[in-house]
């Protein structure tokens, strides 16, 4: 008697549902007048808090042992960084040909910004582990990408997006430094004194982190709704955006997997490169977008939110299949060191 095959469950991130709930709430009850000013002010404060926590939490992810191991494995991490900050942006620039017949200029700006955001950490580790790949490499690659993204993403955005991202000027550079880098560096500097407290209350910090992002999304989409965002994003345009993102993800998944093979990487390393090099961080991108795009942030974060859910669903299928590869049982898998979980 044959056992019934289990159906593969595609992960629908509950947090994505909460974010979409904020979009619906902002659509039905957008903040106006005094409420809009209060929401905007709270959002500015929250962005600083997010990057303060970002400086501690992501800096603490990487132990000294893992950092040294990462230096020795420089080819892998250079490959992931090149995918994240070179190949992705080039594909984003190539998508300029989709304007205006498929994407509106505003949606294209959000699509290009998506291509500039750093890679994820948690989901890269989770999928690499599920697929029996090089987990320590995924930890290092995601951490390096997130840390470098603090500088590279804003710089690439103001250069490549031009006026859509606020324009590259001394004023915009100072604004980015004050709102993004200053809280991040403060979090790094204060880790010695507050590190223990934050580590003991990591669960609460996680709720604060996610709750803060929900407020940022509500404030951004409230501004967008008042400005007429849903008159600009019709259903055909939204479907076109999803199609463009599906092609983008498929190209990056193929390039990272087959390109890594051509470069001579083993199976475990190829898995880490594929999952760390093909994904984009929602947690890092959302607060950055509110600073760079200001009142146009709603259209900038919409492509990133959609891409985030798409990458989770597709990578879950790939990781499940990779775990059943015959090579998975034959090849030894590196184990994450202390502090790498």
Short mmCIF file of C-alpha atoms in Angstrom, two decimals:
data_model
loop_
_atom_site.label_atom_id
_atom_site.label_comp_id
_atom_site.label_asym_id
_atom_site.label_seq_id
_atom_site.Cartn_x
_atom_site.Cartn_y
_atom_site.Cartn_z
CA UNK A 1 0.00 0.00 0.00
CA UNK A 2 1.51 3.31 -1.07
CA UNK A 3 1.61 6.18 1.35
CA UNK A 4 -0.24 9.33 0.22
CA UNK A 5 2.05 12.11 -0.90
CA UNK A 6 2.15 15.15 1.34
CA UNK A 7 1.18 18.39 -0.24
CA UNK A 8 3.81 21.09 -0.15
CA UNK A 9 2.57 24.01 1.89
CA UNK A 10 3.65 27.36 0.55
CA UNK A 11 4.58 29.73 3.36
CA UNK A 12 2.33 32.76 3.62
CA UNK A 13 4.15 34.97 6.08
CA UNK A 14 1.65 36.18 8.74
CA UNK A 15 3.65 39.37 8.96
CA UNK A 16 2.99 40.05 5.27
CA UNK A 17 -0.72 39.69 6.02
CA UNK A 18 -0.32 42.24 8.83
CA UNK A 19 1.48 44.60 6.45
CA UNK A 20 -1.27 44.20 3.88
CA UNK A 21 -3.75 44.89 6.69
CA UNK A 22 -2.02 48.22 7.28
CA UNK A 23 -2.35 48.99 3.58
CA UNK A 24 -6.09 48.23 3.72
CA UNK A 25 -6.49 50.30 6.90
CA UNK A 26 -4.66 53.23 5.32
CA UNK A 27 -6.87 52.91 2.24
CA UNK A 28 -10.10 52.93 4.24
CA UNK A 29 -9.01 55.29 7.05
CA UNK A 30 -6.01 57.35 5.94
CA UNK A 31 -4.50 59.77 8.43
CA UNK A 32 -5.37 63.35 7.51
CA UNK A 33 -4.66 66.78 8.96
CA UNK A 34 -3.33 66.70 12.52
CA UNK A 35 -3.46 62.89 12.54
CA UNK A 36 -1.28 62.80 9.41
CA UNK A 37 1.28 65.12 11.01
CA UNK A 38 1.34 62.95 14.14
CA UNK A 39 1.73 59.76 12.09
CA UNK A 40 4.53 61.32 10.04
CA UNK A 41 6.37 62.49 13.15
CA UNK A 42 5.98 59.12 14.84
CA UNK A 43 7.20 57.41 11.66
CA UNK A 44 10.37 59.55 11.65
CA UNK A 45 11.11 58.61 15.26
CA UNK A 46 10.36 54.95 14.58
CA UNK A 47 12.76 54.84 11.61
CA UNK A 48 15.56 56.05 13.88
CA UNK A 49 14.62 53.39 16.45
CA UNK A 50 14.58 50.69 13.78
CA UNK A 51 18.10 51.50 12.63
CA UNK A 52 19.32 51.79 16.21
CA UNK A 53 18.08 48.24 16.84
CA UNK A 54 19.36 47.20 13.41
CA UNK A 55 22.85 48.28 14.43
CA UNK A 56 22.77 46.08 17.51
CA UNK A 57 20.83 43.05 16.32
CA UNK A 58 22.56 42.52 12.99
CA UNK A 59 25.98 43.42 14.29
CA UNK A 60 25.51 40.83 17.04
CA UNK A 61 24.55 38.15 14.52
CA UNK A 62 28.12 37.69 13.42
CA UNK A 63 30.46 36.08 15.94
CA UNK A 64 34.23 36.64 15.74
CA UNK A 65 34.76 33.06 14.66
CA UNK A 66 32.20 33.37 11.85
CA UNK A 67 33.65 36.70 10.71
CA UNK A 68 37.15 35.17 10.43
CA UNK A 69 35.70 32.16 8.62
CA UNK A 70 33.95 34.58 6.27
CA UNK A 71 37.23 36.29 5.40
CA UNK A 72 38.72 32.92 4.47
CA UNK A 73 35.69 32.22 2.26
CA UNK A 74 35.96 35.57 0.49
CA UNK A 75 35.09 34.25 -3.00
CA UNK A 76 31.64 33.14 -1.86
CA UNK A 77 30.84 36.39 -0.07
CA UNK A 78 32.16 38.51 -2.93
CA UNK A 79 29.88 36.56 -5.26
CA UNK A 80 26.82 37.18 -3.06
CA UNK A 81 27.64 40.88 -2.71
CA UNK A 82 28.12 41.18 -6.47
CA UNK A 83 24.72 39.58 -7.05
CA UNK A 84 23.05 41.88 -4.51
CA UNK A 85 24.66 45.22 -5.37
CA UNK A 86 25.78 44.79 -9.01
CA UNK A 87 23.68 42.20 -10.89
CA UNK A 88 20.36 43.10 -9.27
CA UNK A 89 20.79 46.87 -9.95
CA UNK A 90 21.81 46.18 -13.56
CA UNK A 91 18.66 44.11 -14.08
CA UNK A 92 16.67 46.90 -12.46
CA UNK A 93 18.15 49.43 -14.87
CA UNK A 94 17.39 47.11 -17.80
CA UNK A 95 13.74 47.05 -16.71
CA UNK A 96 13.57 50.76 -17.63
CA UNK A 97 12.40 49.51 -21.02
CA UNK A 98 9.11 48.44 -19.41
CA UNK A 99 8.16 52.11 -18.88
CA UNK A 100 5.55 53.36 -19.67
CA UNK A 101 3.82 50.57 -21.60
CA UNK A 102 3.99 48.03 -18.75
CA UNK A 103 5.06 49.89 -15.60
CA UNK A 104 4.35 53.47 -14.60
CA UNK A 105 7.39 55.64 -13.77
CA UNK A 106 6.46 55.53 -10.07
CA UNK A 107 6.16 51.72 -10.02
CA UNK A 108 9.44 51.43 -11.89
CA UNK A 109 11.15 53.58 -9.23
CA UNK A 110 9.89 51.11 -6.60
CA UNK A 111 11.03 48.18 -8.74
CA UNK A 112 14.51 49.67 -9.11
CA UNK A 113 14.70 50.43 -5.39
CA UNK A 114 13.84 46.79 -4.70
CA UNK A 115 16.93 45.83 -6.70
CA UNK A 116 19.15 48.03 -4.49
CA UNK A 117 18.08 46.64 -1.09
CA UNK A 118 20.48 44.31 0.82
CA UNK A 119 19.92 40.57 1.18
CA UNK A 120 18.07 38.90 4.04
CA UNK A 121 19.64 37.09 6.99
CA UNK A 122 16.98 34.96 8.69
CA UNK A 123 15.30 33.50 5.61
CA UNK A 124 18.65 32.91 3.85
CA UNK A 125 19.80 30.89 6.87
CA UNK A 126 16.50 29.02 7.15
CA UNK A 127 16.32 28.00 3.49
CA UNK A 128 20.02 27.12 3.32
CA UNK A 129 19.62 24.90 6.38
CA UNK A 130 16.49 23.26 4.94
CA UNK A 131 18.30 22.53 1.66
CA UNK A 132 21.34 21.13 3.57
CA UNK A 133 23.69 23.84 2.35
CA UNK A 134 26.52 25.83 3.93
CA UNK A 135 24.75 27.49 6.86
CA UNK A 136 27.78 29.42 8.26
CA UNK A 137 28.33 30.89 4.79
CA UNK A 138 24.69 31.98 4.63
CA UNK A 139 25.03 33.67 8.05
CA UNK A 140 28.13 35.57 6.99
CA UNK A 141 26.82 36.44 3.53
CA UNK A 142 23.53 37.80 4.86
CA UNK A 143 25.26 39.75 7.64
CA UNK A 144 27.88 41.28 5.33
CA UNK A 145 25.18 42.25 2.82
CA UNK A 146 23.01 43.88 5.51
CA UNK A 147 25.90 45.85 6.99
CA UNK A 148 27.22 47.08 3.64
CA UNK A 149 23.68 47.85 2.54
CA UNK A 150 23.48 50.52 5.22
CA UNK A 151 25.83 52.59 3.04
CA UNK A 152 25.50 51.14 -0.47
CA UNK A 153 21.69 51.08 -0.73
CA UNK A 154 21.14 54.81 0.02
CA UNK A 155 24.07 55.82 -2.21
CA UNK A 156 22.89 53.66 -5.12
CA UNK A 157 19.34 54.94 -4.63
CA UNK A 158 20.17 58.62 -4.76
CA UNK A 159 22.48 58.12 -7.77
CA UNK A 160 20.34 55.75 -9.85
CA UNK A 161 16.89 57.02 -8.93
CA UNK A 162 17.71 60.71 -9.37
CA UNK A 163 14.81 62.97 -8.50
CA UNK A 164 12.62 59.95 -7.61
CA UNK A 165 14.86 59.23 -4.67
CA UNK A 166 15.30 62.82 -3.58
CA UNK A 167 18.25 63.59 -5.83
CA UNK A 168 21.92 63.37 -4.91
CA UNK A 169 22.86 66.50 -3.01
CA UNK A 170 24.63 67.51 0.16
CA UNK A 171 21.25 67.96 1.84
CA UNK A 172 19.98 64.51 0.91
CA UNK A 173 23.27 62.88 1.89
CA UNK A 174 23.14 64.58 5.29
CA UNK A 175 19.52 63.52 5.76
CA UNK A 176 20.40 59.90 5.01
CA UNK A 177 23.38 60.01 7.36
CA UNK A 178 21.32 61.46 10.21
CA UNK A 179 18.24 59.25 9.81
CA UNK A 180 19.88 55.96 8.82
CA UNK A 181 23.56 55.80 9.64
CA UNK A 182 23.63 57.80 12.89
CA UNK A 183 21.15 55.54 14.77
CA UNK A 184 22.86 52.46 13.32
CA UNK A 185 26.29 53.58 14.51
CA UNK A 186 24.84 54.54 17.90
CA UNK A 187 23.45 51.04 18.26
CA UNK A 188 26.86 49.59 17.45
CA UNK A 189 28.70 51.86 19.89
CA UNK A 190 26.27 51.21 22.76
CA UNK A 191 26.25 47.43 22.36
CA UNK A 192 28.85 47.11 25.12
CA UNK A 193 26.51 48.68 27.68
CA UNK A 194 23.04 47.70 26.43
CA UNK A 195 23.89 44.46 24.64
CA UNK A 196 23.04 42.23 27.59
CA UNK A 197 19.69 43.92 28.21
CA UNK A 198 18.65 43.71 24.55
CA UNK A 199 19.77 40.08 24.32
CA UNK A 200 17.67 39.14 27.36
CA UNK A 201 14.62 40.85 25.88
CA UNK A 202 15.12 39.80 22.25
CA UNK A 203 11.51 38.61 21.92
CA UNK A 204 10.13 41.96 23.07
CA UNK A 205 12.60 43.78 20.80
CA UNK A 206 11.29 41.69 17.91
CA UNK A 207 7.72 42.81 18.61
CA UNK A 208 8.87 46.44 18.82
CA UNK A 209 10.81 46.04 15.56
CA UNK A 210 7.87 44.58 13.65
CA UNK A 211 5.31 46.84 15.24
CA UNK A 212 7.38 49.87 14.28
CA UNK A 213 7.48 48.76 10.65
CA UNK A 214 3.68 48.38 10.66
CA UNK A 215 3.42 52.03 11.77
CA UNK A 216 5.84 53.10 9.02
CA UNK A 217 3.76 51.26 6.40
CA UNK A 218 0.50 52.83 7.65
CA UNK A 219 2.00 56.33 7.62
CA UNK A 220 3.51 55.86 4.14
CA UNK A 221 0.32 54.48 2.58
CA UNK A 222 -1.84 57.11 4.30
CA UNK A 223 0.20 59.76 2.49
CA UNK A 224 -0.09 57.76 -0.72
CA UNK A 225 -3.86 57.34 -0.47
CA UNK A 226 -4.36 61.07 0.15
CA UNK A 227 -2.16 61.74 -2.90
CA UNK A 228 -4.20 59.30 -5.05
CA UNK A 229 -1.97 56.21 -5.15
CA UNK A 230 -4.79 53.85 -6.19
CA UNK A 231 -5.57 56.02 -9.19
CA UNK A 232 -2.01 55.33 -10.37
CA UNK A 233 -1.88 51.58 -9.57
CA UNK A 234 -4.62 49.81 -11.51
CA UNK A 235 -5.12 46.03 -11.50
CA UNK A 236 -3.46 45.56 -14.92
CA UNK A 237 -0.43 47.57 -13.71
CA UNK A 238 -0.27 45.52 -10.50
CA UNK A 239 -0.34 42.24 -12.47
CA UNK A 240 2.37 43.61 -14.76
CA UNK A 241 4.49 44.42 -11.70
CA UNK A 242 4.03 40.88 -10.37
CA UNK A 243 5.05 39.44 -13.75
CA UNK A 244 8.17 41.61 -13.88
CA UNK A 245 9.13 40.56 -10.34
CA UNK A 246 8.58 36.89 -11.18
CA UNK A 247 10.97 37.21 -14.12
CA UNK A 248 13.50 39.06 -11.93
CA UNK A 249 13.40 36.34 -9.26
CA UNK A 250 13.65 33.53 -11.84
CA UNK A 251 16.67 35.16 -13.49
CA UNK A 252 18.49 35.67 -10.16
CA UNK A 253 17.74 32.14 -8.93
CA UNK A 254 19.12 30.73 -12.18
CA UNK A 255 22.19 32.99 -12.26
CA UNK A 256 23.14 32.27 -8.65
CA UNK A 257 22.74 28.49 -9.03
CA UNK A 258 24.26 27.83 -12.45
CA UNK A 259 26.72 30.73 -12.28
CA UNK A 260 28.10 29.41 -8.97
CA UNK A 261 28.54 26.00 -10.58
CA UNK A 262 30.52 27.52 -13.45
CA UNK A 263 32.72 29.28 -10.89
CA UNK A 264 33.61 25.94 -9.30
CA UNK A 265 31.64 26.13 -6.04
CA UNK A 266 30.46 22.89 -4.41
CA UNK A 267 26.81 22.02 -3.80
CA UNK A 268 26.65 23.36 -0.21
CA UNK A 269 28.21 26.68 -1.24
CA UNK A 270 25.96 26.97 -4.30
CA UNK A 271 22.90 26.65 -2.06
CA UNK A 272 24.13 29.45 0.21
CA UNK A 273 24.91 31.64 -2.81
CA UNK A 274 21.50 30.99 -4.37
CA UNK A 275 19.46 31.81 -1.29
CA UNK A 276 21.58 34.73 -0.03
CA UNK A 277 22.19 36.19 -3.49
CA UNK A 278 18.63 36.10 -4.82
CA UNK A 279 16.66 37.64 -1.96
CA UNK A 280 15.91 41.14 -0.69
CA UNK A 281 15.33 42.33 2.88
CA UNK A 282 11.91 43.77 3.67
CA UNK A 283 13.03 44.80 7.18
CA UNK A 284 15.92 46.90 5.85
CA UNK A 285 14.16 48.24 2.77
CA UNK A 286 10.98 49.60 4.32
CA UNK A 287 12.53 52.18 6.68
CA UNK A 288 15.10 53.16 4.04
CA UNK A 289 12.30 53.87 1.57
CA UNK A 290 10.52 56.22 3.97
CA UNK A 291 13.65 58.37 4.20
CA UNK A 292 14.62 58.27 0.53
CA UNK A 293 11.17 58.67 -1.03
CA UNK A 294 9.34 60.71 1.63
CA UNK A 295 5.77 61.30 0.39
CA UNK A 296 6.23 58.80 -2.47
CA UNK A 297 7.25 55.96 -0.12
CA UNK A 298 4.01 54.01 -0.61
CA UNK A 299 4.74 53.29 -4.28
CA UNK A 300 8.36 52.53 -3.44
CA UNK A 301 7.62 49.86 -0.83
CA UNK A 302 4.78 48.12 -2.70
CA UNK A 303 7.10 46.22 -5.10
CA UNK A 304 9.34 45.20 -2.18
CA UNK A 305 6.41 43.84 -0.15
CA UNK A 306 5.18 41.78 -3.11
CA UNK A 307 8.67 40.49 -3.95
CA UNK A 308 9.25 39.48 -0.32
CA UNK A 309 6.27 37.13 -0.28
CA UNK A 310 7.10 35.79 -3.74
CA UNK A 311 10.68 34.92 -2.77
CA UNK A 312 9.50 33.10 0.37
CA UNK A 313 7.06 30.93 -1.58
CA UNK A 314 9.44 30.08 -4.42
CA UNK A 315 12.50 29.49 -2.22
CA UNK A 316 10.49 27.19 0.08
CA UNK A 317 9.74 24.93 -2.90
CA UNK A 318 13.37 24.99 -4.07
CA UNK A 319 14.77 24.31 -0.58
CA UNK A 320 12.42 21.36 -0.10
CA UNK A 321 13.52 19.82 -3.39
CA UNK A 322 17.21 20.48 -2.75
CA UNK A 323 16.92 18.63 0.57
CA UNK A 324 15.87 15.50 -1.33
CA UNK A 325 18.76 15.63 -3.83
CA UNK A 326 20.88 12.44 -3.85
CA UNK A 327 23.95 14.69 -3.45
CA UNK A 328 22.59 16.00 -0.14
CA UNK A 329 23.26 12.69 1.64
CA UNK A 330 26.68 12.19 0.02
CA UNK A 331 28.19 15.63 0.71
CA UNK A 332 29.09 16.69 4.28
CA UNK A 333 27.33 19.85 5.38
CA UNK A 334 29.14 22.52 7.45
CA UNK A 335 27.52 23.19 10.82
CA UNK A 336 26.99 26.66 12.17
CA UNK A 337 29.27 27.61 15.02
CA UNK A 338 28.24 29.12 18.33
CA UNK A 339 26.03 32.16 17.95
CA UNK A 340 25.20 31.35 14.33
CA UNK A 341 21.68 30.04 14.79
#
